Amino acid sequence: MIIVASTVLAVLMIATGVLASQAYSDKIAKNVIVAGVNIGDLNKKEALNTLKKEGKFKNITLKYKDQKWTVPESDINLKIDFNKTVEDAYKYNKGNGFFTDLGRTLKSDFGHENKINLSMEYDKKALENKMNEIKGKLDSPVKNATVDIVDEKVKIIPEESGRDMNVYSSLNKTVNNLKKNIFETELVVKLNPASLKAAELKGIDTLLGSYETTYGGMENRDYNIKKSTIESGGMLLKPGEEYSFNGITGEKTIENGYKSAPIIESGKLVPGIGGGVCQTSSTIFNTALLSGMEITNRRNHTIPSDYVSLGRDAMVVDGNPGQDFKFKNPFKHPVYIKNYVSGNKIGSQIFGFKEDKQNIKISTEMLGSFGGGSKTITDPSLPAGKRVVEKPARSGYNVVTYRSYLDENGKIIKTEKVANSSYPSQTGIIRVGAAVKKTPTPSAKPSKQAKPAVNPQQQAPQGATQQTQAR
């Protein structure tokens, strides 16, 4: 027993001596890894050369799926202190206390990998700026599924999720990776799903109806028309579901992005927010008529429009009660409403199932016109004969709008009345000047009279006489 114990003790002493010699040699402990490079069992000079030769940490790579962006070290002032890194690796099993150094040496000898971090510094703000640049390229808006006509065929365009890169989270993730000597980071990107997917449009293969109107001439009005056109389209209307123009576009306010342009108020054109949106609602009204939609809420303007004929306009007004334009999908299948802006035209299309396609013709009948005369008012404040139109005369009209359904030969199957329109007349006012013209009277010539004698005591000083003449 004594011999065995002595043998074990001797072996331990020898092993301890070997381990101690390794711990205090000029070499780095075995299996010391820096940024994926094994510099174990090398002296400082060898380790320094190996790191510089084999290390791949000059650039930072940021990626999202198959897209990659390289951030050069110069862009963020990245500096790696190789000498300090090697020194840290060298001290892994040296100078930490006898038993700590001994334990670390033992672990290294048995194949345990010991990771040492690179000693580095960089400009974090510059890295954040780079990420903001990437965000500008990577971010994208949500694109709902839509329907379009491609090569004269109706095609469903799939949806695309929106991308929103989180710079703060991506930066923190990159910083933490660099601490671990990881120079490639997957960016943190939130995907915003589309609200309308291609699967919901399945079966829609036919253009049911479309209509265009022309606009242009007033910058703010044009802006409002284009804005409301885009906002009021791109939606699926399920069977029996009702479309509300005001419900989709919201209130026409400055806060909602609308501008000031002429609107009709009490039969007059006055400045107002959102002027022009009625052209959009009128365009959609005609598309709805031609597509076979059931009109549930529509009213004409008080002044006839110049972009559609009488009986084919649809006025909208915000507020309560206000005035909305609404229609329902009467079919057993969904329909898709698409609006567009093309040059100086806006258009609306309604797509649906082939079996719901109908041959439709819209017509109007004028029941009569009335009023529209002018009255003349004498205005003494105006020059005689001067005429000023204070209020233009406008005739009133009563119009009925019909929708006819035709067979394949163009023969009318049935006709229905879809709208009554009454446009009030306006009596014009003309002011005529009545002021009396003044006849100029000829000026009288002064009579020659004898000069009165001047009293020397009353004669004015010479200077005073010259001042009066100067007046």
Coordinates of C-alpha atoms in Angstrom, one line a residue:
M1 CA 0.0 0.0 0.0
I2 CA 2.8 2.3 0.9
I3 CA 4.5 1.6 -2.5
V4 CA 1.3 2.3 -4.4
A5 CA 0.7 5.5 -2.6
S6 CA 4.3 6.6 -3.2
T7 CA 3.9 5.8 -6.9
V8 CA 0.7 7.8 -7.3
L9 CA 2.3 10.7 -5.5
A10 CA 5.3 10.6 -7.7
V11 CA 3.1 10.6 -10.8
L12 CA 1.1 13.5 -9.6
M13 CA 4.3 15.4 -8.8
I14 CA 5.6 14.8 -12.3
A15 CA 2.3 15.8 -13.9
T16 CA 2.1 18.9 -11.8
G17 CA 5.6 19.8 -12.8
V18 CA 4.8 19.3 -16.5
L19 CA 1.7 21.4 -16.3
A20 CA 3.4 24.0 -14.3
S21 CA 6.2 24.2 -16.9
Q22 CA 3.5 24.7 -19.6
A23 CA 1.8 27.4 -17.6
Y24 CA 4.9 29.4 -17.3
S25 CA 6.4 28.7 -20.8
D26 CA 6.8 31.3 -23.5
K27 CA 3.9 29.7 -25.5
I28 CA 0.2 30.2 -25.4
A29 CA -1.9 27.4 -23.9
K30 CA -3.1 24.8 -26.3
N31 CA -6.5 25.2 -28.1
V32 CA -6.7 28.9 -27.5
I33 CA -9.1 30.3 -30.2
V34 CA -9.4 33.9 -31.3
A35 CA -12.1 34.7 -33.8
G36 CA -12.1 31.2 -35.2
V37 CA -8.3 31.1 -35.5
N38 CA -6.4 28.6 -33.3
I39 CA -3.2 30.2 -31.9
G40 CA -2.7 27.7 -29.2
D41 CA 0.8 26.3 -28.5
L42 CA 2.4 29.2 -30.4
N43 CA 4.7 31.9 -29.0
K44 CA 3.6 35.6 -29.2
K45 CA 5.3 36.4 -32.5
E46 CA 3.9 33.3 -34.2
A47 CA 0.4 33.9 -32.8
L48 CA 0.5 37.5 -34.0
N49 CA 1.5 36.5 -37.6
T50 CA -1.1 33.8 -37.7
L51 CA -3.9 36.1 -36.6
K52 CA -3.0 38.7 -39.2
K53 CA -2.7 36.1 -41.9
E54 CA -5.7 33.9 -41.2
G55 CA -8.1 36.2 -39.5
K56 CA -11.1 37.5 -41.5
F57 CA -12.2 40.5 -39.6
K58 CA -11.5 43.6 -41.7
N59 CA -15.1 44.1 -42.8
I60 CA -18.5 43.7 -41.2
T61 CA -21.2 41.9 -43.1
L62 CA -24.8 42.7 -42.6
K63 CA -27.4 40.6 -44.3
Y64 CA -31.1 39.9 -44.8
K65 CA -31.9 36.6 -46.4
D66 CA -30.0 36.6 -49.7
Q67 CA -29.1 40.3 -49.6
K68 CA -25.7 41.4 -48.1
W69 CA -24.1 44.7 -47.3
T70 CA -20.4 45.0 -46.5
V71 CA -19.3 47.7 -44.1
P72 CA -15.5 48.4 -44.6
E73 CA -13.4 48.9 -41.5
S74 CA -12.6 52.4 -42.7
D75 CA -16.2 53.4 -42.7
I76 CA -16.6 52.8 -38.9
N77 CA -13.0 53.4 -38.0
L78 CA -12.6 49.8 -36.9
K79 CA -9.2 49.2 -35.2
I80 CA -8.1 45.8 -33.9
D81 CA -5.2 45.7 -31.3
F82 CA -3.6 42.4 -32.3
N83 CA -0.7 42.9 -29.8
K84 CA -3.1 43.2 -26.9
T85 CA -5.2 40.3 -28.2
V86 CA -2.2 38.0 -28.3
E87 CA -1.2 39.2 -24.8
D88 CA -4.6 38.4 -23.5
A89 CA -4.3 34.9 -25.1
Y90 CA -0.9 34.4 -23.6
K91 CA -2.1 35.3 -20.1
Y92 CA -4.9 32.8 -20.3
N93 CA -3.0 30.3 -18.1
K94 CA -0.4 32.7 -16.7
G95 CA -0.5 35.1 -13.8
N96 CA -3.9 34.1 -12.5
G97 CA -2.8 32.1 -9.5
F98 CA -1.0 28.7 -9.4
F99 CA -4.1 26.5 -9.2
T100 CA -6.1 28.6 -11.7
D101 CA -3.3 28.5 -14.2
L102 CA -2.8 24.8 -13.5
G103 CA -6.5 24.0 -14.1
R104 CA -6.7 26.0 -17.3
T105 CA -3.6 24.3 -18.6
L106 CA -5.0 20.9 -17.8
K107 CA -8.3 21.7 -19.6
S108 CA -6.3 22.9 -22.7
D109 CA -4.2 19.8 -22.8
F110 CA -7.4 17.6 -22.8
G111 CA -8.8 19.5 -25.9
H112 CA -11.0 22.1 -24.3
E113 CA -11.3 25.1 -26.6
N114 CA -10.7 28.4 -24.8
K115 CA -12.0 31.5 -26.7
I116 CA -10.3 34.8 -26.3
N117 CA -12.0 38.0 -27.7
L118 CA -10.3 40.4 -30.0
S119 CA -9.4 43.7 -28.5
M120 CA -11.1 46.2 -30.8
E121 CA -12.7 49.6 -31.0
Y122 CA -15.0 51.3 -33.6
D123 CA -17.3 54.2 -34.1
K124 CA -20.7 52.9 -33.0
K125 CA -22.5 56.0 -34.3
A126 CA -20.9 55.5 -37.8
L127 CA -22.2 51.9 -37.7
E128 CA -25.7 53.2 -36.8
N129 CA -25.5 55.6 -39.7
K130 CA -24.6 52.8 -42.1
M131 CA -27.6 50.8 -40.8
N132 CA -29.9 53.7 -41.5
E133 CA -28.6 53.8 -45.1
I134 CA -29.4 50.1 -45.4
K135 CA -32.8 50.6 -43.9
G136 CA -33.6 53.2 -46.7
K137 CA -32.8 50.5 -49.3
L138 CA -34.3 47.5 -47.5
D139 CA -37.6 48.9 -46.2
S140 CA -40.6 48.5 -48.5
P141 CA -44.4 49.2 -48.1
V142 CA -47.0 46.6 -47.9
K143 CA -48.4 45.7 -51.3
N144 CA -51.9 44.1 -51.3
A145 CA -52.8 41.6 -54.0
T146 CA -54.4 43.3 -57.0
V147 CA -55.9 42.6 -60.3
D148 CA -54.5 44.0 -63.6
I149 CA -54.9 43.5 -67.3
V150 CA -51.8 42.0 -68.9
D151 CA -51.7 41.2 -72.6
E152 CA -55.5 41.7 -72.7
K153 CA -56.0 39.1 -70.0
V154 CA -57.0 39.6 -66.4
K155 CA -54.2 38.6 -64.1
I156 CA -54.0 38.4 -60.3
I157 CA -50.9 40.1 -58.9
P158 CA -49.7 38.4 -55.6
E159 CA -49.4 40.4 -52.4
E160 CA -46.0 41.5 -51.0
S161 CA -45.4 41.9 -47.3
G162 CA -43.9 45.2 -46.2
R163 CA -40.4 45.2 -44.7
D164 CA -39.5 47.4 -41.7
M165 CA -35.8 47.1 -40.5
N166 CA -35.4 47.8 -36.8
V167 CA -32.1 49.8 -36.6
Y168 CA -31.9 49.8 -32.8
S169 CA -32.3 46.0 -32.5
S170 CA -30.0 45.4 -35.5
L171 CA -27.3 47.6 -34.0
N172 CA -27.4 45.9 -30.6
K173 CA -27.3 42.5 -32.2
T174 CA -24.2 43.6 -34.3
V175 CA -22.5 45.0 -31.2
N176 CA -23.1 41.8 -29.3
N177 CA -21.8 39.7 -32.2
L178 CA -18.6 41.8 -32.4
K179 CA -18.0 41.2 -28.7
K180 CA -18.1 37.5 -29.6
N181 CA -15.8 38.1 -32.6
I182 CA -18.7 37.4 -35.0
F183 CA -18.4 39.8 -38.0
E184 CA -21.6 38.8 -39.8
T185 CA -25.1 39.7 -38.5
E186 CA -28.6 38.9 -39.7
L187 CA -30.5 42.2 -39.6
V188 CA -33.7 42.4 -37.5
V189 CA -36.5 43.1 -40.0
K190 CA -40.3 43.1 -39.2
L191 CA -42.6 41.8 -41.9
N192 CA -45.9 43.5 -42.2
P193 CA -48.5 41.2 -43.8
A194 CA -50.8 42.4 -46.6
S195 CA -54.4 42.8 -45.7
L196 CA -55.6 41.5 -49.1
K197 CA -54.1 38.2 -50.4
A198 CA -54.1 36.6 -53.8
A199 CA -56.1 33.7 -52.5
E200 CA -59.0 36.0 -51.8
L201 CA -59.1 37.1 -55.4
K202 CA -59.3 33.6 -56.8
G203 CA -61.9 33.3 -59.5
I204 CA -61.8 37.0 -60.4
D205 CA -61.0 36.9 -64.1
T206 CA -63.2 39.5 -65.9
L207 CA -63.4 43.3 -66.2
L208 CA -67.1 44.0 -65.4
G209 CA -66.9 47.8 -66.1
S210 CA -64.7 50.8 -66.2
Y211 CA -64.9 54.6 -66.6
E212 CA -62.4 57.5 -67.0
T213 CA -62.6 61.3 -66.5
T214 CA -60.2 64.0 -67.4
Y215 CA -58.8 66.5 -64.9
G216 CA -56.2 69.3 -64.8
G217 CA -55.7 73.0 -64.5
M218 CA -55.6 73.6 -60.7
E219 CA -52.7 72.3 -58.7
N220 CA -54.4 71.7 -55.4
R221 CA -57.6 70.3 -57.0
D222 CA -55.5 67.9 -59.1
Y223 CA -53.7 66.8 -56.0
N224 CA -56.9 66.1 -54.1
I225 CA -58.3 64.1 -57.1
K226 CA -55.2 61.9 -57.4
K227 CA -55.0 61.3 -53.6
S228 CA -58.7 60.3 -53.3
T229 CA -58.5 58.2 -56.4
I230 CA -55.7 56.0 -54.9
E231 CA -57.2 55.9 -51.5
S232 CA -60.7 54.9 -52.6
G233 CA -59.6 51.8 -54.6
G234 CA -57.7 48.6 -54.1
M235 CA -60.4 46.8 -52.2
L236 CA -62.4 43.6 -52.3
L237 CA -66.2 43.8 -52.0
K238 CA -67.7 40.5 -50.9
P239 CA -71.3 39.5 -51.9
G240 CA -73.8 41.8 -50.3
E241 CA -71.1 44.1 -48.9
E242 CA -71.5 47.8 -49.2
Y243 CA -68.9 50.3 -50.5
S244 CA -68.7 53.7 -48.8
F245 CA -66.6 56.4 -50.4
N246 CA -66.4 58.6 -47.3
G247 CA -65.9 55.5 -45.1
I248 CA -62.8 54.6 -47.1
T249 CA -61.2 58.0 -47.7
G250 CA -62.1 59.5 -44.3
E251 CA -62.5 63.2 -43.6
K252 CA -61.0 65.5 -46.1
T253 CA -58.9 67.6 -43.8
I254 CA -55.5 69.3 -43.8
E255 CA -54.4 66.7 -41.1
N256 CA -55.4 63.9 -43.5
G257 CA -53.3 65.4 -46.3
Y258 CA -55.9 67.2 -48.4
K259 CA -55.5 70.7 -49.7
S260 CA -57.7 73.8 -50.3
A261 CA -59.5 74.0 -53.7
P262 CA -62.9 75.2 -54.9
I263 CA -65.9 73.4 -53.5
I264 CA -69.7 74.0 -54.0
E265 CA -71.4 75.6 -51.1
S266 CA -74.9 77.0 -51.2
G267 CA -74.8 76.9 -55.0
K268 CA -71.5 78.8 -55.1
L269 CA -67.9 77.9 -55.7
V270 CA -65.9 78.8 -52.6
P271 CA -62.5 77.8 -51.2
G272 CA -62.6 74.6 -49.2
I273 CA -60.5 71.6 -48.1
G274 CA -60.7 68.6 -50.4
G275 CA -62.1 70.3 -53.5
G276 CA -62.0 67.9 -56.4
V277 CA -62.8 64.6 -54.6
C278 CA -66.3 64.6 -56.1
Q279 CA -64.8 64.0 -59.5
T280 CA -63.3 60.8 -58.0
S281 CA -66.7 59.7 -56.5
S282 CA -68.4 60.5 -59.8
T283 CA -65.9 58.4 -61.8
I284 CA -66.5 55.5 -59.5
F285 CA -70.3 56.0 -59.7
N286 CA -70.2 55.5 -63.5
T287 CA -68.0 52.4 -63.1
A288 CA -70.4 51.0 -60.6
L289 CA -73.3 51.6 -62.9
L290 CA -71.6 49.9 -65.8
S291 CA -70.5 47.0 -63.6
G292 CA -74.0 46.2 -62.4
M293 CA -73.6 47.4 -58.8
E294 CA -76.6 48.3 -56.7
I295 CA -76.5 52.0 -56.0
T296 CA -77.6 52.6 -52.4
N297 CA -76.7 56.3 -51.7
R298 CA -76.0 58.9 -54.3
R299 CA -76.9 62.6 -54.8
N300 CA -76.1 65.0 -57.6
H301 CA -74.4 68.4 -57.2
T302 CA -76.3 71.7 -57.1
I303 CA -74.1 72.9 -60.0
P304 CA -73.7 70.7 -63.1
S305 CA -70.2 69.2 -63.4
D306 CA -67.9 69.7 -66.4
Y307 CA -66.3 66.2 -66.2
V308 CA -69.4 64.1 -66.5
S309 CA -72.8 64.7 -68.1
L310 CA -76.0 65.6 -66.2
G311 CA -77.3 62.8 -64.1
R312 CA -74.0 61.0 -63.9
D313 CA -72.3 62.8 -61.1
A314 CA -72.1 61.8 -57.4
M315 CA -71.5 64.4 -54.8
V316 CA -69.8 63.7 -51.5
V317 CA -69.7 65.9 -48.4
D318 CA -68.0 65.2 -45.0
G319 CA -69.8 65.6 -41.7
N320 CA -73.0 64.6 -40.1
P321 CA -75.3 64.1 -41.9
G322 CA -73.0 65.0 -44.9
Q323 CA -73.4 63.1 -48.1
D324 CA -71.8 59.8 -49.0
F325 CA -71.7 57.7 -52.2
K326 CA -72.4 54.0 -51.6
F327 CA -73.2 50.9 -53.6
K328 CA -73.5 47.2 -52.9
N329 CA -72.2 44.1 -54.6
P330 CA -75.3 42.3 -55.8
F331 CA -73.5 39.2 -57.0
K332 CA -72.8 35.8 -55.4
H333 CA -69.1 36.4 -55.9
P334 CA -66.7 39.0 -54.7
V335 CA -65.7 42.0 -56.9
Y336 CA -62.4 43.9 -56.8
I337 CA -62.4 47.7 -57.2
K338 CA -59.3 49.2 -58.7
N339 CA -58.6 52.9 -59.3
Y340 CA -55.7 54.5 -61.2
V341 CA -54.2 57.8 -62.3
S342 CA -52.8 58.0 -65.8
G343 CA -51.6 61.3 -67.2
N344 CA -54.4 63.8 -67.0
K345 CA -57.0 61.0 -66.5
I346 CA -58.3 59.1 -63.5
G347 CA -60.0 55.8 -64.0
S348 CA -61.9 53.2 -62.0
Q349 CA -62.3 49.5 -62.8
I350 CA -64.4 46.8 -61.2
F351 CA -63.3 43.2 -61.8
G352 CA -65.4 40.1 -61.0
F353 CA -66.3 36.6 -62.1
K354 CA -67.0 35.9 -65.8
E355 CA -70.5 34.7 -65.1
D356 CA -71.4 38.1 -63.5
K357 CA -70.4 40.1 -66.6
Q358 CA -73.3 42.0 -68.2
N359 CA -73.7 44.1 -71.3
I360 CA -74.9 47.5 -69.8
K361 CA -75.7 50.8 -71.3
I362 CA -76.3 54.0 -69.3
S363 CA -78.6 56.7 -70.6
T364 CA -80.2 59.9 -69.3
E365 CA -83.4 61.7 -70.0
M366 CA -83.9 65.4 -69.4
L367 CA -87.4 66.0 -68.2
G368 CA -87.1 69.7 -68.6
S369 CA -85.1 72.9 -67.9
F370 CA -86.3 75.9 -66.0
G371 CA -85.3 79.3 -64.7
G372 CA -82.0 80.8 -65.6
G373 CA -83.0 84.4 -66.4
S374 CA -81.3 87.5 -65.1
K375 CA -82.6 90.6 -63.4
T376 CA -81.1 94.0 -63.8
I377 CA -80.5 96.3 -60.9
T378 CA -79.7 100.0 -61.3
D379 CA -76.6 100.9 -59.4
P380 CA -75.9 104.7 -58.9
S381 CA -72.4 103.9 -57.7
L382 CA -71.4 102.7 -61.2
P383 CA -70.7 104.9 -64.1
A384 CA -73.7 105.3 -66.5
G385 CA -73.8 102.4 -69.0
K386 CA -71.4 100.3 -67.0
R387 CA -72.7 96.6 -66.6
V388 CA -71.4 94.2 -63.9
V389 CA -72.5 90.6 -63.6
E390 CA -72.8 90.1 -59.9
K391 CA -74.2 86.5 -60.2
P392 CA -74.3 84.5 -63.4
A393 CA -77.6 83.0 -64.6
R394 CA -77.9 79.3 -64.6
S395 CA -80.7 77.1 -65.9
G396 CA -82.1 74.3 -63.7
Y397 CA -82.6 70.8 -65.0
N398 CA -84.5 67.7 -64.0
V399 CA -82.8 64.5 -65.2
V400 CA -83.5 60.8 -64.9
T401 CA -80.6 58.2 -65.3
Y402 CA -81.4 54.8 -66.7
R403 CA -79.5 51.5 -66.8
S404 CA -80.3 49.1 -69.7
Y405 CA -79.2 45.5 -69.9
L406 CA -78.5 44.2 -73.4
D407 CA -78.3 40.7 -74.8
E408 CA -75.4 39.5 -76.9
N409 CA -76.9 41.1 -80.0
G410 CA -77.2 44.5 -78.4
K411 CA -81.0 44.2 -77.9
I412 CA -82.3 45.8 -74.7
I413 CA -83.6 43.1 -72.3
K414 CA -84.7 45.4 -69.5
T415 CA -84.2 49.0 -68.4
E416 CA -84.3 50.3 -64.8
K417 CA -84.3 53.8 -63.4
V418 CA -81.2 54.3 -61.1
A419 CA -81.3 58.0 -60.2
N420 CA -83.3 61.2 -60.3
S421 CA -81.2 64.4 -60.5
S422 CA -82.5 67.9 -59.9
Y423 CA -80.1 70.8 -60.6
P424 CA -81.5 74.1 -59.2
S425 CA -81.6 77.2 -61.4
Q426 CA -79.9 80.4 -60.4
T427 CA -81.3 83.8 -61.3
G428 CA -78.5 86.1 -62.6
I429 CA -78.0 89.6 -61.2
I430 CA -76.6 92.3 -63.4
R431 CA -75.9 95.8 -62.1
V432 CA -76.1 98.7 -64.5
G433 CA -74.6 102.1 -63.7
A434 CA -76.9 105.0 -63.3
A435 CA -74.6 107.8 -62.2
V436 CA -75.1 111.2 -64.0
K437 CA -72.2 112.2 -66.1
K438 CA -70.9 115.7 -65.1
T439 CA -70.7 118.2 -68.0
P440 CA -67.5 120.3 -67.6
T441 CA -68.2 124.1 -67.6
P442 CA -65.8 126.3 -69.5
S443 CA -63.5 128.4 -67.3
A444 CA -64.2 132.2 -67.3
K445 CA -61.6 134.5 -68.7
P446 CA -60.5 137.2 -66.2
S447 CA -61.6 140.7 -67.1
K448 CA -59.0 143.4 -67.5
Q449 CA -59.3 145.9 -64.7
A450 CA -57.2 148.9 -63.8
K451 CA -54.5 148.1 -61.3
P452 CA -55.3 149.7 -57.9
A453 CA -52.6 151.9 -56.5
V454 CA -50.5 150.3 -53.9
N455 CA -50.1 151.9 -50.5
P456 CA -46.4 151.7 -49.8
Q457 CA -47.2 151.0 -46.2
Q458 CA -49.3 147.9 -47.1
Q459 CA -46.8 146.5 -49.7
A460 CA -45.6 143.0 -48.8
P461 CA -41.9 142.2 -48.4
Q462 CA -40.2 141.0 -51.6
G463 CA -39.5 137.6 -50.1
A464 CA -43.2 137.0 -49.2
T465 CA -44.3 137.8 -52.7
Q466 CA -41.9 135.3 -54.3
Q467 CA -43.1 132.5 -51.9
T468 CA -46.8 133.0 -52.9
Q469 CA -45.9 132.7 -56.6
A470 CA -44.0 129.6 -55.9
R471 CA -47.2 127.9 -54.7

